[in-house]
Short mmCIF file of C-alpha atoms and ligand atoms in Angstrom, two decimals:
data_model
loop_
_atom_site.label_atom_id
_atom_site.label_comp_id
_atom_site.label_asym_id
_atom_site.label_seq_id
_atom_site.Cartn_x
_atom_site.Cartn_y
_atom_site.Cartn_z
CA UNK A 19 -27.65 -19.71 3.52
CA UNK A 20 -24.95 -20.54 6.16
CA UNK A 21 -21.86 -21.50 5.27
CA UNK A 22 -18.87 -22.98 7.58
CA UNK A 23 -16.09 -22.33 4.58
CA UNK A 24 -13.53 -20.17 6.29
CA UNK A 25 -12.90 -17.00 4.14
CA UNK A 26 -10.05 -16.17 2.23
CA UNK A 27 -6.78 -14.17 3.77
CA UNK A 28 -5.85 -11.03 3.22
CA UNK A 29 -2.70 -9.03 3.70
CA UNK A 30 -1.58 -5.24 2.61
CA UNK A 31 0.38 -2.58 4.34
CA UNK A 32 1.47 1.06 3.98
CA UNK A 33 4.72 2.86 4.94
CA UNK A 34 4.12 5.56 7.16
CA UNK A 35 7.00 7.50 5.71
CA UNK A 36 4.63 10.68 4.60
CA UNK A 37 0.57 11.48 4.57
CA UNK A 38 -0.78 8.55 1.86
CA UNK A 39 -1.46 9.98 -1.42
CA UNK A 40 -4.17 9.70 -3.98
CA UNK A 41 -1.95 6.84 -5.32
CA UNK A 42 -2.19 4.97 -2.45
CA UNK A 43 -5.78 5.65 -2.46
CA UNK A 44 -6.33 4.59 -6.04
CA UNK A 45 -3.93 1.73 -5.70
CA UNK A 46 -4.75 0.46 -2.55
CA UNK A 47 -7.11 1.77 0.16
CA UNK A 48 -10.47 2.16 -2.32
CA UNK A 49 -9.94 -1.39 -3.05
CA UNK A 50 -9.28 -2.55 0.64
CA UNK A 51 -12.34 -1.27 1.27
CA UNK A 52 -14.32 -3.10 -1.62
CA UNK A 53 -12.93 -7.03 0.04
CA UNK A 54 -13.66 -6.15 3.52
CA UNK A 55 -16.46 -8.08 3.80
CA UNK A 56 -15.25 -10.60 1.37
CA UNK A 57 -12.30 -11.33 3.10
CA UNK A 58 -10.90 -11.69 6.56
CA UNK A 59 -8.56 -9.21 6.50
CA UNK A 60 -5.42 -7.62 8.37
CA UNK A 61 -3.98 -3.79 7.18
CA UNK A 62 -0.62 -3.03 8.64
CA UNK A 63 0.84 0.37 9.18
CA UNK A 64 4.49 -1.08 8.45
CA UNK A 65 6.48 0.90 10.28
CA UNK A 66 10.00 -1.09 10.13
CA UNK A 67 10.00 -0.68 6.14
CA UNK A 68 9.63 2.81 7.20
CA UNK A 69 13.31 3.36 8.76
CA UNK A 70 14.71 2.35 6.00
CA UNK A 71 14.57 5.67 4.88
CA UNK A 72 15.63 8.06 7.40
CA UNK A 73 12.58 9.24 9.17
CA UNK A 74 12.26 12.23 11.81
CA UNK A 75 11.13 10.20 14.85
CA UNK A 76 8.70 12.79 15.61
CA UNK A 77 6.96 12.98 12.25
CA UNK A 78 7.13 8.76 12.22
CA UNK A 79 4.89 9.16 15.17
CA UNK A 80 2.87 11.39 13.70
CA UNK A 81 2.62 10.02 10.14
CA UNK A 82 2.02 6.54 11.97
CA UNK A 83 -1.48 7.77 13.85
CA UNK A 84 -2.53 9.94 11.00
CA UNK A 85 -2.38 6.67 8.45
CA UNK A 86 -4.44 4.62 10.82
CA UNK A 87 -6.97 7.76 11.13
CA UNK A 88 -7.21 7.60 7.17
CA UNK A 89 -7.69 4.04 7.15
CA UNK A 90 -10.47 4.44 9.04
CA UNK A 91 -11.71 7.73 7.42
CA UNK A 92 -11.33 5.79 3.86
CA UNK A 93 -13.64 3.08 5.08
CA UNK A 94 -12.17 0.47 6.75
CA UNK A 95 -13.85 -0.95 9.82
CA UNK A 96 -11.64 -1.80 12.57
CA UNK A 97 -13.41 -4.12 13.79
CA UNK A 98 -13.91 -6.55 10.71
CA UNK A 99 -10.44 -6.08 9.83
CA UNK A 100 -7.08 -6.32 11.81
CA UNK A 101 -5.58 -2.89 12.31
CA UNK A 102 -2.70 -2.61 13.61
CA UNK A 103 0.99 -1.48 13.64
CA UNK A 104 4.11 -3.75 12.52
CA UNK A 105 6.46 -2.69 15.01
CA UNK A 106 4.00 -3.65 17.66
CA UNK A 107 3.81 -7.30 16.67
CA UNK A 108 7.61 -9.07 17.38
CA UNK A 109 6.76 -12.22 15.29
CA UNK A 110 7.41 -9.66 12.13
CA UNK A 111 11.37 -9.52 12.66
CA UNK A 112 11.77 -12.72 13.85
CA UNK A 113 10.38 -14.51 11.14
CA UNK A 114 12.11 -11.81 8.69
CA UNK A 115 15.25 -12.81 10.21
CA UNK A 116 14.56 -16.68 9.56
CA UNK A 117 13.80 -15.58 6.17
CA UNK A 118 16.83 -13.90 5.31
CA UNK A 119 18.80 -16.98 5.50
CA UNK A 120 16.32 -18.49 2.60
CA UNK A 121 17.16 -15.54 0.28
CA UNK A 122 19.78 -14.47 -1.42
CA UNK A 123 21.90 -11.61 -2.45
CA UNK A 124 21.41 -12.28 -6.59
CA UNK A 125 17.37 -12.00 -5.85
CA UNK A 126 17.37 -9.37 -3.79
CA UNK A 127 20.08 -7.05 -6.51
CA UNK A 128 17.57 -7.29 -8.60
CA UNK A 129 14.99 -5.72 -6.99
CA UNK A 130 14.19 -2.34 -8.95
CA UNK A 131 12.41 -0.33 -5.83
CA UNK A 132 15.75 -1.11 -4.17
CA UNK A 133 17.82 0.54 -7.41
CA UNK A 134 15.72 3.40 -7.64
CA UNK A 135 15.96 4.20 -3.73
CA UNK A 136 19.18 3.74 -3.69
CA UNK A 137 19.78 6.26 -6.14
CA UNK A 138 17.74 8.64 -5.13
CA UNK A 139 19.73 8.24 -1.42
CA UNK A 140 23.44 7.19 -2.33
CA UNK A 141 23.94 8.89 0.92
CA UNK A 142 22.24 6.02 2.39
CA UNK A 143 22.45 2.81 1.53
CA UNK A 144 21.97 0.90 4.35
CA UNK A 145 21.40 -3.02 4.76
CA UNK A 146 18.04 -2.63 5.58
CA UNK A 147 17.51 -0.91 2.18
CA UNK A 148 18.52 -4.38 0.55
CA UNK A 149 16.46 -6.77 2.71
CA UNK A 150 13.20 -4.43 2.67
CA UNK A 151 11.19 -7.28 0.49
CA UNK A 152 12.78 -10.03 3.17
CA UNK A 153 10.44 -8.30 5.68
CA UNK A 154 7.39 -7.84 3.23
CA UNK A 155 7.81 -11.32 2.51
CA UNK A 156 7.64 -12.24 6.79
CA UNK A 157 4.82 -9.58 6.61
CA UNK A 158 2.30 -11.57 4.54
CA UNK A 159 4.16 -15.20 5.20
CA UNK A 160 3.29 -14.62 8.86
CA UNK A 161 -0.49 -14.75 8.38
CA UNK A 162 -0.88 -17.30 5.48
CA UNK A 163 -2.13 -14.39 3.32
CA UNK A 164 -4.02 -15.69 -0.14
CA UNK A 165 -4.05 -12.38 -1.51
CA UNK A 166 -2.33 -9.13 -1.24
CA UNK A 167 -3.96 -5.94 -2.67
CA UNK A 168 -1.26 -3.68 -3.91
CA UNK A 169 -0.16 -1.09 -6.61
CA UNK A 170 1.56 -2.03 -9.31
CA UNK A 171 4.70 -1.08 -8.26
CA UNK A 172 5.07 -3.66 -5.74
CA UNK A 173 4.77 -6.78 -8.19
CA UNK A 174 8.22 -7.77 -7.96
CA UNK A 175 7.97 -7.80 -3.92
CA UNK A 176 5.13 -10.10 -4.41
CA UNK A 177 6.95 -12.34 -6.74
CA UNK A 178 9.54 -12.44 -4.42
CA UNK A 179 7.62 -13.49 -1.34
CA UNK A 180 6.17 -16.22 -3.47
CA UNK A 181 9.83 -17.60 -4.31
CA UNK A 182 11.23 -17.46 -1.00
CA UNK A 183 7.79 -19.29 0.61
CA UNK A 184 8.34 -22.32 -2.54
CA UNK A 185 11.65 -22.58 -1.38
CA UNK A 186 10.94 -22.96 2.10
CA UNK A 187 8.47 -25.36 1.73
CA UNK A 188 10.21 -27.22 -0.63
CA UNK A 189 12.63 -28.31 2.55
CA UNK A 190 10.09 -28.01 5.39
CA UNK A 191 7.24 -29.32 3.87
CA UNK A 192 4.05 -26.80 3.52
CA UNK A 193 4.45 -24.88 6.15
CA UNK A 194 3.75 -21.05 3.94
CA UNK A 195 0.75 -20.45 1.76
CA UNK A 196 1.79 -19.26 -1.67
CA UNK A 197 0.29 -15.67 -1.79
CA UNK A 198 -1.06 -14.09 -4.93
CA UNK A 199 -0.73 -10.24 -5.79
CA UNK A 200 -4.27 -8.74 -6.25
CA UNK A 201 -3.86 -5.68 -8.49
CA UNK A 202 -6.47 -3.52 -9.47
CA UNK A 203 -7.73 -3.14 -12.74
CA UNK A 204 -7.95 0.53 -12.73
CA UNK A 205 -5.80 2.71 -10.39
CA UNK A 206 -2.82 0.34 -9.93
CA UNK A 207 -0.46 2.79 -10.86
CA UNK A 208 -0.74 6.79 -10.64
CA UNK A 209 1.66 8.94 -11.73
CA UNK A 210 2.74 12.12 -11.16
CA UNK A 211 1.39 15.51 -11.81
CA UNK A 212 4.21 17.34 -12.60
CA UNK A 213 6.55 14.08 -14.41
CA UNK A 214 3.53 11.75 -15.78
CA UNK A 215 6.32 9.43 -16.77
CA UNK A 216 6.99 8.43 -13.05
CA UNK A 217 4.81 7.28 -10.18
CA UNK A 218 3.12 9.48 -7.76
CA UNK A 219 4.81 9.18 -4.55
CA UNK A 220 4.11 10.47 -1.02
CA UNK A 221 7.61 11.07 -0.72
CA UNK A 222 8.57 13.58 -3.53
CA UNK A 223 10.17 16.26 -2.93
CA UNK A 224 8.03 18.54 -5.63
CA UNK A 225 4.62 18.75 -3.45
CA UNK A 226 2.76 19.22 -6.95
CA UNK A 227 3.54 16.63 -7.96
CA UNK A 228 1.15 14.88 -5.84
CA UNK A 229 -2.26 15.09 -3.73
CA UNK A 230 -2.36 14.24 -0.53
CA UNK A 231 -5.38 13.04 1.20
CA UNK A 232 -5.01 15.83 3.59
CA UNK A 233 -4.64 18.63 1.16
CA UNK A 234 -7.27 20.90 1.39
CA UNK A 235 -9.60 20.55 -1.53
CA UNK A 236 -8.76 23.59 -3.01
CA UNK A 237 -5.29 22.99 -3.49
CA UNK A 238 -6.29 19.49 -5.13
CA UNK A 239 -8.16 21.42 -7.22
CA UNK A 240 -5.69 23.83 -8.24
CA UNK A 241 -3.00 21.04 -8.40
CA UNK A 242 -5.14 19.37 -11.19
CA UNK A 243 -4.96 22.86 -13.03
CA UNK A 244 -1.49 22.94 -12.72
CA UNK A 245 -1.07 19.14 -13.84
CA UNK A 246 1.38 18.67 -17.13
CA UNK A 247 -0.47 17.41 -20.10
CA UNK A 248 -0.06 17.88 -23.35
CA UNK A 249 -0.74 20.53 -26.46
CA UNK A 250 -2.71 18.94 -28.50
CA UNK A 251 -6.19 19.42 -26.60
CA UNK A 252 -8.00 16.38 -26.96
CA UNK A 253 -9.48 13.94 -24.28
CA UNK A 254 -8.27 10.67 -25.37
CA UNK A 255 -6.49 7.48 -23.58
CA UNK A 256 -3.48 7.12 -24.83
CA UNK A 257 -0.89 6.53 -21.89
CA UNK A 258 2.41 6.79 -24.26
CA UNK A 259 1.69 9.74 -26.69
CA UNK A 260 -0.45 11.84 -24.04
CA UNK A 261 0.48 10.50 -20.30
CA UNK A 262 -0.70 13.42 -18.54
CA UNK A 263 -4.08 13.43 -19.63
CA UNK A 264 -4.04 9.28 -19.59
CA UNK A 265 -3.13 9.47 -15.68
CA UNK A 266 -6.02 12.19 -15.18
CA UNK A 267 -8.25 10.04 -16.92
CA UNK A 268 -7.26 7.27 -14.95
CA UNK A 269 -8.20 8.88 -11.96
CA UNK A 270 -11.32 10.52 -13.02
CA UNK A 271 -12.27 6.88 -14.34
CA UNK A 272 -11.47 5.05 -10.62
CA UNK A 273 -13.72 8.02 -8.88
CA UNK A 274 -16.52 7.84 -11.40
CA UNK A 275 -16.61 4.52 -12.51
CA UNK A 276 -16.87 5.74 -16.24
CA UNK A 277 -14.96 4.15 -18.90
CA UNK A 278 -12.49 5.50 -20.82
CA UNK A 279 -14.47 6.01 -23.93
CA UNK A 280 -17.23 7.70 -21.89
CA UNK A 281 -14.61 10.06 -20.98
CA UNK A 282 -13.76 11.00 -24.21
CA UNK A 283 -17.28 11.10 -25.31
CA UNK A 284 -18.04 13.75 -22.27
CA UNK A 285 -14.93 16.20 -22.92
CA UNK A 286 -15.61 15.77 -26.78
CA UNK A 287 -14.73 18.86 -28.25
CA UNK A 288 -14.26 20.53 -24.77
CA UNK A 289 -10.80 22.43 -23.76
CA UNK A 290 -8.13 20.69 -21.00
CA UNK A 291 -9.47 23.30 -18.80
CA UNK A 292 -13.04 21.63 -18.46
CA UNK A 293 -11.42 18.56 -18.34
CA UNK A 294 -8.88 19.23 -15.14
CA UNK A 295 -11.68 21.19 -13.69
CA UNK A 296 -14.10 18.20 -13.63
CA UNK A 297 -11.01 15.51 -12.41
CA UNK A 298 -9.87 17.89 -9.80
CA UNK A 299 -13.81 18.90 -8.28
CA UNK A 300 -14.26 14.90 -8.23
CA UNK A 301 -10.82 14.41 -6.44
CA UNK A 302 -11.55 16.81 -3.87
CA UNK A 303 -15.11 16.12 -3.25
CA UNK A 304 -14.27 12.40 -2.50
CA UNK A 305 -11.32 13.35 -0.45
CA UNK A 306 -12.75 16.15 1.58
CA UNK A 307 -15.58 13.60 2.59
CA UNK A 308 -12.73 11.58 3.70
CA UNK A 309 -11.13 14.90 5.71
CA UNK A 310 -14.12 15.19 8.07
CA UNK A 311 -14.19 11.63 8.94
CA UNK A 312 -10.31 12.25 9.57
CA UNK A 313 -10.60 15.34 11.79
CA UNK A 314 -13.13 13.02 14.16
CA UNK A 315 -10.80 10.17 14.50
CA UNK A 316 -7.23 12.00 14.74
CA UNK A 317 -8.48 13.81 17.79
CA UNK A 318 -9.30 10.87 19.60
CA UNK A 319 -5.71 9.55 20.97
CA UNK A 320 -7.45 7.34 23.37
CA UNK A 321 -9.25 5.48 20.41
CA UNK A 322 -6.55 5.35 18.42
CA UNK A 323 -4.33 3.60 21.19
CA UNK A 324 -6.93 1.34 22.06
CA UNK A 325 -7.47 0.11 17.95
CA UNK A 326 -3.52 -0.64 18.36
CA UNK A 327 -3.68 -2.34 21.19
CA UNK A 328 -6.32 -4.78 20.20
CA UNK A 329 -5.14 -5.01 16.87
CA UNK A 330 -1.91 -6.02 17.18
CA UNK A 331 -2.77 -8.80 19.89
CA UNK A 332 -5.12 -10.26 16.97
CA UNK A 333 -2.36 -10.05 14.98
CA UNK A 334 0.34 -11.13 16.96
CA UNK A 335 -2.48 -14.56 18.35
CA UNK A 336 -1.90 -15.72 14.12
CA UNK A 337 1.72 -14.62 13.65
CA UNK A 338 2.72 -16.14 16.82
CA UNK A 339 1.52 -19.92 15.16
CA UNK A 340 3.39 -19.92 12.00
CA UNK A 341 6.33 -18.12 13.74
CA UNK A 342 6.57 -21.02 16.04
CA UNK A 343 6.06 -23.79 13.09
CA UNK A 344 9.12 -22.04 11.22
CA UNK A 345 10.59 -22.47 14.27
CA UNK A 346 10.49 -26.03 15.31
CA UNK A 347 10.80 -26.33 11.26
CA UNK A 348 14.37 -24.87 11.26
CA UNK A 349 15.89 -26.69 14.32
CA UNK A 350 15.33 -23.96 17.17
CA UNK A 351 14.85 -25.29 20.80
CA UNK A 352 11.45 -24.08 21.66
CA UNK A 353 11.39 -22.20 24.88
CA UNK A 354 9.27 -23.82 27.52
P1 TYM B 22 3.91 2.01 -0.10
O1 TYM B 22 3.79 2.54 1.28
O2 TYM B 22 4.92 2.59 -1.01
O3 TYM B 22 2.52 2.11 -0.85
C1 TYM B 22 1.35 1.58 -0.27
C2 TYM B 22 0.42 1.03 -1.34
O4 TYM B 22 0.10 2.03 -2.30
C3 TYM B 22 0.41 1.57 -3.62
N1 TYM B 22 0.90 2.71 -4.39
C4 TYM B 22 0.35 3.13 -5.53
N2 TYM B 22 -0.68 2.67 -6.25
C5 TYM B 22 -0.99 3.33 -7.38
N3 TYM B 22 -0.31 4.42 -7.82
C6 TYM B 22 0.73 4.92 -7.14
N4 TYM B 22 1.38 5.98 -7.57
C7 TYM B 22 1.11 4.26 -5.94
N5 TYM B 22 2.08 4.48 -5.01
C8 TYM B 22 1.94 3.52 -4.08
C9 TYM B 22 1.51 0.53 -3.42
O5 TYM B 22 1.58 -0.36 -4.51
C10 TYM B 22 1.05 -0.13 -2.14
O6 TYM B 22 0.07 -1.10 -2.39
N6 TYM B 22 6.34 -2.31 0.37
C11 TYM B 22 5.05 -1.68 0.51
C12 TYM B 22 4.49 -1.77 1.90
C13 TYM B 22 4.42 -3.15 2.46
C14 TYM B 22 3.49 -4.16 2.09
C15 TYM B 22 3.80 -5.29 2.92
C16 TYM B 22 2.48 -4.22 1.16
C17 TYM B 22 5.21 -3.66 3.43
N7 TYM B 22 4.82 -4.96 3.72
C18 TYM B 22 3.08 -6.46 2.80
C19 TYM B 22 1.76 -5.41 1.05
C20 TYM B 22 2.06 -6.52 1.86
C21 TYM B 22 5.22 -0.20 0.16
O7 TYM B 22 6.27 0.35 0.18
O8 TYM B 22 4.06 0.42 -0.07
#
């Protein structure tokens, strides 16, 4: 049956600030790749959020082609969906700008990915630390997003962009969609391998702590080995006695689609040993499937350029109309 109902908006981005990890994966990619047809959708490498961190310009550049490679690799089709880089597309810091002046310092001290990176770099703390979720919020404001397919981790940004967007509206009229957070069921937050108590993050110091998607499969397995569970030897979901074996669990459950009693029915009377074996074989089976797919596309610079290129004037044709609605909205002089 036809149907003329336009589909639904999607949103999402990743910093380029390492190689993804299995968290990203887990949180984000695997399900990006499940609403692709479902949805009309736009995944941005976001660059800017990047800098916030201090980045080697060289590895940026780097990081930034190998991300779009794995979005490709993962699943995504570039044609179907928007690919494209947030740097390339002007509307992003213009409308982040705008945005800043709707949002204010009380909302944005409260952010806790803010408290926890500026801890972990006091050394650091620079303004565009603060107003990071100003610029997620222009991110997904931009292209009258309904739904944005994160990790867990970034429910407060979400929130955020969905108080800032009432507020505007509430003086301009409806002029932003209200976005919704779309967080998986399973996978939404992994944690580490070596501190199960804290998220797995591409940019840890302590590489065992995580897998990459470009670690070669042996070292996935061996970094499942090596993973920190507990003593007590049994297979069973219980993410505040036994977090280590939980988080495996977790991921063994995303890859397999078993449940968690299935799990435990499976490893019944079975060692940690059989267990990690199993979750770390999986892991690296799925992502070395990913790795050949990779090693096509990264060689290909000309491709790669080309996917930016169009991509970002698709993106920038929609960001360009609501930028220029916020525009005459505020009181700007339009240029001619
Ligand atoms: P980033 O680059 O930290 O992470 C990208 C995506 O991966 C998810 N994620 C995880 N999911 C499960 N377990 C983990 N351990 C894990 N670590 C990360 C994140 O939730 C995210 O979905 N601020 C965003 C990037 C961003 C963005 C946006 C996202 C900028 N603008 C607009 C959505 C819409 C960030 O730092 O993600």
């Amino acid at each position: 049956m036809e149907t003329t109902e336009q589909k639904k908006r999607i949103f999402s981005g990743i910093q380029p600030s390492g190689i993804i990890t299995l968290g990203n994966y887990l949180g984000a990619v695997k399900n990006w790749v499940n609403l692709q047809d479902e949805y009309d959708c736009l995944y941005c490498i976001v660059d800017m959020h990047a800098l916030t961190v201090r980045q080697d310009p060289a590895k940026l550049r780097q990081n930034t082609m190998s991300l779009a490679a794995l979005y490709i690799a993962c699943g995504l089709d570039p044609v179907k969906n928007i690919i494209y880089i947030q740097s390339h597309v002007p509307a992003h810091a213009e409308l982040s700008w705008i945005l800043n002046t709707f949002t204010y310092m009380g909302e944005l001290n409260r952010m806790t990915q803010f408290k926890e990176k500026a801890l972990k770099h006091a050394d650091n703390i620079n303004a565009g630390l603060f107003t990071y979720p100003v610029l997620m919020a222009a991110d997904i404001l931009l292209y009258q997003a309904d739904l944005v397919p994160v990790g867990e981790d970034q429910r407060q940004h979400i929130e955020i962009t969905r108080d800032i967007a009432v507020r505007f509206n509430n003086i301009y009229g409806d002029v932003f969609k209200i976005p919704t957070g779309f967080i998986p069921r399973a996978g939404a937050r992994i944690m580490s391998l070596q501190e199960p108590d804290k998220k797995m993050s591409k940019s840890s110091e302590d590489a065992n702590s995580y897998i990459s998607m470009l670690d070669d499969p042996k070292v996935i397995v061996n970094k499942v080995k090596r993973a920190v569970t507990d003593s007590d030897c049994v297979v069973k979901y219980d993410p505040e006695n036994k977090p280590g074996i939980s988080n495996l669990m977790n991921i063994y459950s995303c890859f397999t689609d078993k449940t968690y009693e299935e799990i435990e029915k499976e490893f019944e009377g079975k060692g940690y040993g059989d267990f990690k074996l199993a979750v770390g074989e999986c892991a690296a089976d799925n992502i070395s499937a990913i790795q050949t797919e990779y090693n096509k596309i990264i060689k290909d610079k000309a491709y790669l350029e080309e996917l930016f290129r169009s991509g970002a004037e698709r993106a920038d044709r929609i960001a360009r109309k609501t930028l220029s609605k916020v525009q005459k909205k505020v009181g700007f002089v339009m240029k001619q």
